[in-house]
Short mmCIF file of C-alpha atoms and ligand atoms in Angstrom, two decimals:
data_model
loop_
_atom_site.label_atom_id
_atom_site.label_comp_id
_atom_site.label_asym_id
_atom_site.label_seq_id
_atom_site.Cartn_x
_atom_site.Cartn_y
_atom_site.Cartn_z
CA MET A 1 112.98 31.74 -63.57
CA LYS A 2 110.91 34.93 -63.79
CA ASN A 3 108.55 36.25 -61.14
CA ASP A 4 105.22 38.06 -61.05
CA ILE A 5 103.92 37.45 -64.56
CA LYS A 6 100.12 37.40 -64.87
CA VAL A 7 99.10 34.05 -66.30
CA GLN A 8 95.75 32.41 -66.93
CA GLN A 9 96.84 28.86 -67.61
CA SER A 10 99.21 26.30 -66.17
CA VAL A 11 101.35 25.26 -69.17
CA TRP A 12 102.14 26.86 -72.53
CA LEU A 13 104.79 27.12 -75.22
CA ASN A 14 107.23 30.04 -75.01
CA SER A 15 105.96 32.67 -77.47
CA GLU A 16 109.43 33.45 -78.86
CA ASN A 17 111.08 30.06 -78.72
CA PRO A 18 108.92 27.00 -79.45
CA LYS A 19 111.67 24.76 -78.11
CA ILE A 20 110.80 25.89 -74.58
CA VAL A 21 107.74 24.83 -72.59
CA GLU A 22 106.70 27.06 -69.71
CA ILE A 23 104.89 26.06 -66.54
CA ILE A 24 103.91 27.62 -63.26
CA ASP A 25 106.11 26.07 -60.59
CA GLN A 26 103.24 25.40 -58.18
CA ARG A 27 105.49 24.67 -55.19
CA PHE A 28 105.74 28.39 -54.51
CA LEU A 29 102.06 29.35 -54.78
CA PRO A 30 100.26 31.28 -53.38
CA HIS A 31 103.16 33.36 -52.13
CA ARG A 32 105.15 33.56 -55.37
CA LEU A 33 104.19 33.14 -58.99
CA VAL A 34 107.26 31.45 -60.44
CA ILE A 35 107.44 30.53 -64.13
CA GLU A 36 109.78 27.66 -64.98
CA GLN A 37 111.15 26.90 -68.41
CA LEU A 38 111.34 23.25 -69.46
CA GLU A 39 114.03 22.70 -72.08
CA SER A 40 114.48 18.94 -72.04
CA TRP A 41 112.34 15.84 -71.47
CA LYS A 42 114.25 15.37 -68.21
CA ASP A 43 113.07 18.84 -67.07
CA SER A 44 109.49 17.66 -67.69
CA GLU A 45 110.07 14.43 -65.79
CA THR A 46 111.55 16.33 -62.81
CA ALA A 47 108.68 18.87 -62.87
CA ILE A 48 106.14 16.05 -62.67
CA ARG A 49 108.01 13.89 -60.12
CA GLU A 50 108.80 16.80 -57.79
CA MET A 51 105.33 18.31 -58.23
CA HIS A 52 106.25 21.64 -59.82
CA VAL A 53 103.19 20.64 -61.84
CA ARG A 54 100.51 18.33 -60.45
CA GLY A 55 96.89 17.37 -61.05
CA ALA A 56 95.95 14.57 -63.43
CA PRO A 57 95.21 16.48 -66.68
CA LEU A 58 98.19 18.81 -66.26
CA ILE A 59 100.55 15.89 -65.61
CA GLY A 60 99.32 14.36 -68.87
CA VAL A 61 99.82 17.56 -70.87
CA THR A 62 103.28 18.17 -69.36
CA ALA A 63 104.28 14.61 -70.24
CA ALA A 64 103.00 15.12 -73.81
CA TYR A 65 105.23 18.20 -74.09
CA GLY A 66 108.01 16.15 -72.47
CA MET A 67 107.80 13.68 -75.36
CA TYR A 68 107.98 16.61 -77.79
CA LEU A 69 111.12 17.88 -76.03
CA ALA A 70 112.53 14.35 -76.34
CA CYS A 71 111.92 14.55 -80.11
CA LEU A 72 113.90 17.81 -80.25
CA GLU A 73 116.70 16.13 -78.32
CA ALA A 74 116.57 13.11 -80.62
CA LYS A 75 118.46 15.23 -83.15
CA ASP A 76 121.51 14.90 -80.88
CA HIS A 77 121.01 11.21 -80.14
CA ALA A 78 120.98 8.62 -82.87
CA LYS A 79 117.18 8.40 -83.10
CA ASN A 80 116.07 4.91 -82.28
CA ASN A 81 113.11 3.23 -80.66
CA SER A 82 114.95 2.30 -77.48
CA TYR A 83 115.64 6.02 -76.83
CA PHE A 84 111.95 6.91 -77.05
CA SER A 85 110.78 3.89 -75.10
CA ALA A 86 113.30 4.73 -72.32
CA VAL A 87 112.01 8.32 -72.20
CA ALA A 88 108.41 7.09 -72.18
CA THR A 89 109.12 4.65 -69.36
CA ALA A 90 110.83 7.34 -67.26
CA LEU A 91 108.01 9.83 -67.81
CA LYS A 92 105.33 7.25 -66.96
CA ALA A 93 107.17 6.27 -63.78
CA SER A 94 107.43 9.86 -62.54
CA ARG A 95 104.06 9.59 -60.75
CA PRO A 96 102.08 6.35 -60.67
CA THR A 97 98.44 7.15 -59.84
CA ALA A 98 97.13 9.64 -62.42
CA VAL A 99 96.42 7.61 -65.55
CA ASN A 100 96.48 10.72 -67.76
CA LEU A 101 100.26 10.47 -67.69
CA ALA A 102 100.52 7.07 -69.41
CA TRP A 103 97.58 7.96 -71.67
CA ALA A 104 99.36 11.06 -73.03
CA VAL A 105 102.77 9.38 -73.36
CA ASP A 106 101.24 6.41 -75.23
CA ARG A 107 99.48 8.74 -77.67
CA GLN A 108 102.83 10.40 -78.37
CA LEU A 109 104.62 7.04 -78.81
CA LYS A 110 102.08 5.99 -81.45
CA ILE A 111 102.81 9.13 -83.50
CA ILE A 112 106.56 8.94 -82.96
CA ASN A 113 106.67 5.37 -84.25
CA GLN A 114 105.10 6.52 -87.54
CA PHE A 115 107.95 8.85 -88.59
CA LYS A 116 111.50 8.21 -89.78
CA ASN A 117 112.34 11.83 -90.64
CA THR A 118 113.30 13.78 -87.49
CA ASP A 119 111.88 17.17 -88.60
CA LYS A 120 108.52 15.61 -89.43
CA LEU A 121 108.61 13.73 -86.16
CA ILE A 122 109.20 16.95 -84.20
CA ALA A 123 106.36 18.74 -86.01
CA ALA A 124 103.94 15.86 -85.46
CA SER A 125 104.84 15.51 -81.80
CA LEU A 126 104.44 19.26 -81.19
CA ASN A 127 101.05 19.21 -82.92
CA LEU A 128 99.91 16.33 -80.77
CA ALA A 129 101.06 17.98 -77.52
CA LYS A 130 99.14 21.14 -78.49
CA GLN A 131 96.13 19.04 -79.47
CA ILE A 132 96.08 17.17 -76.14
CA SER A 133 96.32 20.48 -74.31
CA ASN A 134 93.50 22.03 -76.37
CA GLU A 135 91.33 18.95 -75.94
CA GLU A 136 91.69 19.13 -72.16
CA VAL A 137 90.77 22.83 -72.19
CA GLU A 138 87.61 22.06 -74.22
CA ASN A 139 86.76 19.05 -72.05
CA CYS A 140 87.02 21.07 -68.85
CA LYS A 141 84.84 23.79 -70.33
CA LYS A 142 82.16 21.24 -71.16
CA ILE A 143 82.45 19.68 -67.68
CA GLY A 144 81.64 23.16 -66.36
CA GLN A 145 78.50 23.41 -68.51
CA HIS A 146 77.24 19.90 -67.66
CA GLY A 147 78.09 20.40 -64.01
CA LEU A 148 76.14 23.64 -63.86
CA THR A 149 73.07 21.94 -65.36
CA LEU A 150 73.41 19.18 -62.75
CA LEU A 151 73.54 21.76 -59.95
CA GLN A 152 70.39 23.62 -61.10
CA PRO A 153 67.89 21.79 -58.81
CA LEU A 154 70.14 22.44 -55.78
CA ILE A 155 70.56 26.08 -56.83
CA GLU A 156 66.77 26.51 -57.12
CA LYS A 157 66.27 25.03 -53.65
CA LYS A 158 68.58 27.69 -52.20
CA LYS A 159 66.22 30.52 -53.39
CA GLY A 160 69.06 33.00 -53.96
CA GLN A 161 71.15 31.96 -50.95
CA PRO A 162 74.69 30.80 -51.81
CA LEU A 163 75.10 27.15 -52.75
CA ASN A 164 77.68 25.62 -50.38
CA ILE A 165 80.03 23.30 -52.26
CA LEU A 166 82.77 21.32 -50.53
CA THR A 167 85.89 20.38 -52.50
CA HIS A 168 89.06 18.46 -51.68
CA CYS A 169 92.58 19.08 -53.01
CA ASN A 170 92.98 21.24 -56.10
CA ALA A 171 91.06 20.17 -59.17
CA GLY A 172 91.14 23.66 -60.62
CA TRP A 173 92.83 25.20 -63.66
CA LEU A 174 96.17 24.76 -61.93
CA ALA A 175 95.57 20.99 -62.02
CA CYS A 176 94.43 21.07 -65.66
CA VAL A 177 95.29 23.67 -68.28
CA LYS A 178 92.29 25.98 -67.91
CA HIS A 179 88.90 25.90 -66.09
CA GLY A 180 89.67 22.82 -63.95
CA THR A 181 87.42 19.81 -63.47
CA ALA A 182 85.78 20.12 -60.02
CA THR A 183 86.10 23.91 -60.21
CA ALA A 184 84.66 24.21 -63.74
CA PRO A 185 81.00 24.11 -62.57
CA MET A 186 81.93 26.59 -59.81
CA TYR A 187 83.42 29.02 -62.32
CA ALA A 188 80.43 28.51 -64.64
CA ALA A 189 77.99 29.23 -61.78
CA HIS A 190 79.94 32.30 -60.68
CA GLN A 191 80.07 33.63 -64.25
CA ALA A 192 76.30 33.12 -64.53
CA GLY A 193 75.81 35.31 -61.46
CA ILE A 194 74.72 32.38 -59.24
CA PRO A 195 75.88 32.87 -55.65
CA ILE A 196 78.13 30.07 -54.42
CA HIS A 197 80.43 29.55 -51.47
CA VAL A 198 83.16 26.90 -51.47
CA TRP A 199 84.40 24.95 -48.46
CA VAL A 200 88.06 24.29 -49.28
CA ASP A 201 89.65 21.30 -47.54
CA GLU A 202 93.20 22.34 -46.68
CA THR A 203 94.43 18.93 -47.99
CA ARG A 204 97.38 17.93 -45.87
CA PRO A 205 100.17 17.12 -46.27
CA ARG A 206 100.93 19.36 -49.25
CA ASN A 207 98.00 21.71 -48.73
CA GLN A 208 96.81 21.85 -52.33
CA GLY A 209 93.46 23.16 -51.05
CA ALA A 210 94.77 25.87 -48.73
CA ARG A 211 97.51 26.96 -51.14
CA LEU A 212 96.14 26.39 -54.64
CA THR A 213 92.34 26.11 -54.64
CA ALA A 214 92.06 29.05 -52.23
CA TRP A 215 94.40 31.08 -54.49
CA GLU A 216 92.41 30.25 -57.62
CA LEU A 217 89.09 31.10 -55.99
CA SER A 218 90.52 34.35 -54.59
CA GLN A 219 91.71 35.34 -58.05
CA ALA A 220 88.23 34.64 -59.43
CA GLY A 221 86.45 36.48 -56.61
CA ILE A 222 84.54 33.37 -55.48
CA PRO A 223 83.66 33.36 -51.76
CA HIS A 224 85.35 30.46 -50.01
CA THR A 225 86.48 29.26 -46.60
CA ILE A 226 89.48 27.02 -45.90
CA ILE A 227 88.74 24.23 -43.45
CA PRO A 228 90.97 21.65 -41.76
CA ASP A 229 90.56 18.29 -43.45
CA ASN A 230 88.60 16.89 -40.51
CA THR A 231 85.85 19.53 -40.58
CA GLY A 232 83.66 18.42 -43.50
CA GLY A 233 81.68 15.80 -41.58
CA HIS A 234 80.72 18.29 -38.90
CA LEU A 235 79.61 20.85 -41.52
CA MET A 236 77.53 18.21 -43.28
CA GLN A 237 75.77 17.17 -40.07
CA HIS A 238 74.77 20.80 -39.54
CA GLY A 239 73.34 21.40 -43.03
CA LEU A 240 76.19 23.62 -44.13
CA VAL A 241 77.19 21.62 -47.22
CA ASP A 242 74.80 21.35 -50.19
CA CYS A 243 77.03 19.08 -52.29
CA CYS A 244 80.62 17.95 -52.76
CA ILE A 245 82.53 18.17 -56.05
CA VAL A 246 85.99 16.64 -56.39
CA GLY A 247 88.30 15.64 -59.24
CA SER A 248 89.90 12.29 -60.02
CA ASP A 249 93.33 10.88 -60.85
CA ARG A 250 92.09 7.56 -62.13
CA THR A 251 88.55 6.21 -62.47
CA THR A 252 87.83 2.58 -63.31
CA ARG A 253 85.40 1.50 -66.03
CA THR A 254 83.04 0.62 -63.16
CA GLY A 255 83.19 4.08 -61.54
CA ASP A 256 85.61 3.63 -58.61
CA VAL A 257 87.48 6.90 -58.15
CA ALA A 258 91.08 7.46 -57.02
CA ASN A 259 91.64 11.02 -55.86
CA LYS A 260 93.74 12.86 -53.30
CA ILE A 261 94.01 11.07 -49.95
CA GLY A 262 91.03 11.97 -47.77
CA THR A 263 88.49 12.01 -50.59
CA TYR A 264 87.08 8.64 -49.45
CA LEU A 265 86.37 9.94 -45.95
CA LYS A 266 84.47 12.91 -47.40
CA ALA A 267 82.42 10.57 -49.57
CA LEU A 268 81.55 8.45 -46.53
CA ALA A 269 80.45 11.51 -44.58
CA ALA A 270 78.42 12.77 -47.56
CA HIS A 271 76.71 9.37 -47.90
CA ASP A 272 75.86 9.30 -44.19
CA ASN A 273 74.31 12.76 -44.47
CA ASP A 274 72.49 12.19 -47.78
CA ILE A 275 74.57 14.82 -49.58
CA SER A 276 75.38 14.46 -53.27
CA PHE A 277 79.00 13.56 -53.96
CA TYR A 278 80.00 14.46 -57.51
CA VAL A 279 83.25 13.60 -59.30
CA ALA A 280 84.29 15.68 -62.33
CA LEU A 281 86.72 14.17 -64.82
CA PRO A 282 87.65 14.15 -68.52
CA ALA A 283 87.80 10.88 -70.53
CA SER A 284 91.60 10.90 -70.19
CA THR A 285 91.19 10.08 -66.47
CA PHE A 286 89.33 6.82 -67.09
CA ASP A 287 91.39 3.66 -66.90
CA TRP A 288 89.37 1.42 -69.21
CA GLU A 289 91.50 -1.62 -68.37
CA ILE A 290 90.49 -2.03 -64.74
CA SER A 291 87.31 -2.67 -62.74
CA ASP A 292 88.31 -2.82 -59.09
CA GLY A 293 89.76 0.47 -57.92
CA VAL A 294 90.82 -0.62 -54.43
CA LYS A 295 92.71 -3.66 -55.70
CA GLU A 296 94.01 -2.36 -59.01
CA ILE A 297 94.80 1.36 -58.82
CA PRO A 298 98.45 1.98 -57.90
CA ILE A 299 98.60 4.36 -54.95
CA GLU A 300 101.59 6.66 -54.81
CA GLU A 301 103.52 6.68 -51.55
CA ARG A 302 105.52 9.86 -51.09
CA ASN A 303 108.30 10.94 -48.77
CA PRO A 304 107.10 10.91 -45.10
CA GLU A 305 108.96 14.19 -44.59
CA GLU A 306 106.00 15.87 -46.33
CA VAL A 307 103.85 14.80 -43.37
CA LYS A 308 106.30 15.82 -40.69
CA TYR A 309 107.07 19.27 -42.11
CA ILE A 310 104.79 22.09 -43.19
CA GLN A 311 105.67 24.91 -45.59
CA GLY A 312 104.60 28.53 -45.32
CA LEU A 313 105.58 32.20 -45.50
CA HIS A 314 107.68 33.67 -42.70
CA GLU A 315 108.88 37.27 -42.96
CA LYS A 316 108.80 37.20 -46.77
CA ASN A 317 110.60 33.85 -47.01
CA ILE A 318 109.02 30.52 -47.83
CA ILE A 319 110.21 28.17 -45.12
CA LYS A 320 109.56 24.63 -43.90
CA VAL A 321 109.04 23.85 -40.23
CA LEU A 322 109.02 20.54 -38.41
CA VAL A 323 105.64 19.74 -36.84
CA SER A 324 106.33 16.35 -35.23
CA PRO A 325 109.03 14.88 -33.01
CA PRO A 326 111.95 14.37 -35.43
CA GLU A 327 112.26 10.70 -34.48
CA SER A 328 108.57 9.86 -35.18
CA THR A 329 107.68 7.69 -38.13
CA ALA A 330 105.16 8.99 -40.69
CA VAL A 331 103.51 7.50 -43.76
CA ASN A 332 102.39 9.43 -46.81
CA TYR A 333 99.89 7.78 -49.16
CA GLY A 334 99.03 10.29 -51.87
CA PHE A 335 95.62 8.99 -52.90
CA ASP A 336 92.71 6.82 -51.82
CA VAL A 337 89.90 5.10 -53.68
CA THR A 338 86.25 6.03 -53.29
CA PRO A 339 84.11 3.05 -54.30
CA SER A 340 81.51 3.76 -56.96
CA HIS A 341 78.52 3.27 -54.65
CA LEU A 342 79.55 6.42 -52.75
CA VAL A 343 79.68 8.53 -55.93
CA THR A 344 76.33 10.19 -56.79
CA ARG A 345 77.26 11.18 -60.36
CA LEU A 346 80.27 11.52 -62.64
CA ILE A 347 80.51 14.79 -64.58
CA THR A 348 82.34 14.34 -67.89
CA GLU A 349 82.76 16.34 -71.10
CA ARG A 350 80.09 14.14 -72.70
CA GLY A 351 77.56 14.70 -69.94
CA VAL A 352 76.62 13.36 -66.53
CA CYS A 353 76.32 9.66 -65.71
CA GLN A 354 75.98 7.28 -62.81
CA ALA A 355 79.16 5.73 -61.46
CA ASN A 356 78.59 2.27 -62.87
CA GLU A 357 79.80 0.35 -65.91
CA SER A 358 76.64 0.50 -68.02
CA SER A 359 76.02 4.19 -67.46
CA ILE A 360 79.67 5.06 -68.20
CA HIS A 361 79.54 2.83 -71.29
CA GLU A 362 76.49 4.70 -72.61
CA LEU A 363 78.54 7.91 -72.67
CA PHE A 364 81.76 6.28 -73.91
CA PRO A 365 80.66 3.32 -76.06
CA GLU A 366 83.97 3.18 -77.97
CA TYR A 367 85.94 1.95 -74.92
O1 MRU B 401 99.04 15.05 -55.80
P1 MRU B 401 98.30 15.96 -56.74
O2 MRU B 401 98.28 17.37 -56.29
O3 MRU B 401 98.77 15.78 -58.16
O4 MRU B 401 96.81 15.42 -56.67
C1 MRU B 401 95.84 16.04 -57.46
C2 MRU B 401 94.47 15.54 -57.20
O5 MRU B 401 94.26 14.62 -56.45
C3 MRU B 401 93.37 16.19 -57.98
O6 MRU B 401 92.21 16.21 -57.23
C4 MRU B 401 93.13 15.36 -59.25
O7 MRU B 401 94.31 15.26 -59.98
C5 MRU B 401 92.08 15.94 -60.08
S1 MRU B 401 92.78 17.24 -61.08
C6 MRU B 401 91.68 17.98 -62.01
#
């Protein structure tokens, strides 16, 4: 591991050795910028499962590179289909909710099954991993442009005052490869000289908002304020939120949205206060097979210790402290589902649509 390297994206290939994939180990942000080298598919699986990387698009890209690393390792194994299907199964099981993971692994499996020659297989798998990564970068960029167009009427209403956007979790470039999904319109507005201010939900238990979104926005020079997760409703009642923009881990063909736990409560509060609730996502986050998000989206349940402990910086060391009585029971659902009727619009790389089957189908007729 190396420290303190300036990076602008969350995953890349080592410039000197293409057999190594590099990631930011996000567990240490914002206090330390740690770069981790992934040298085997198992390293990728561990990085996803233990959340060195996280966020739906980034999980997908890391898994795609994981399949490429498995191809490199196939030289040492007798290459056979059961090896690749075992790797694919393990990678897909590393986190259950974000559909981008299975989507990327399945794309790799299709390519892998086409080749007998190991060198050709490695080259094709590397190309595909790079392609998936580049596609997500382009998609996020377009989400930023479409999102900014969507925000124009709200921006005009503010007459030069900052537009107050509330976001939950981290759906920024750390969660993708570059730009982010929910943050892409924010970055686009900021780059266009439009004043914005972001309310950042801290996002307990792992604090992706307080640690990661706040760090990203600080780096970009975007004014923001971290709020406890329970504060959004109060701010909305007092006219301090102009709109909400969040990301998604899995969105059904009918527009139900799974995102970080707590998103649903923000959508309810936004609905009650007549505030637009936007969800930004690339096509890779749609699960075209399902229609009922509450019943059909698998919700990850993580270790309750994440709820009972909190991590932070103490005298230059990153430490964990116990918040609750040690004997108390805790439960740790990672995601919740916001039903489509609470979502004002979806922002995708192909444009903006309503969160319903026909409107989504108009943008993505091939699915
Ligand atoms: O548990 P995490 O940190 O992987 O959860 C991430 C989120 O919920 C993000 O909001 C979502 O993946 C959208 S990422 C652009």
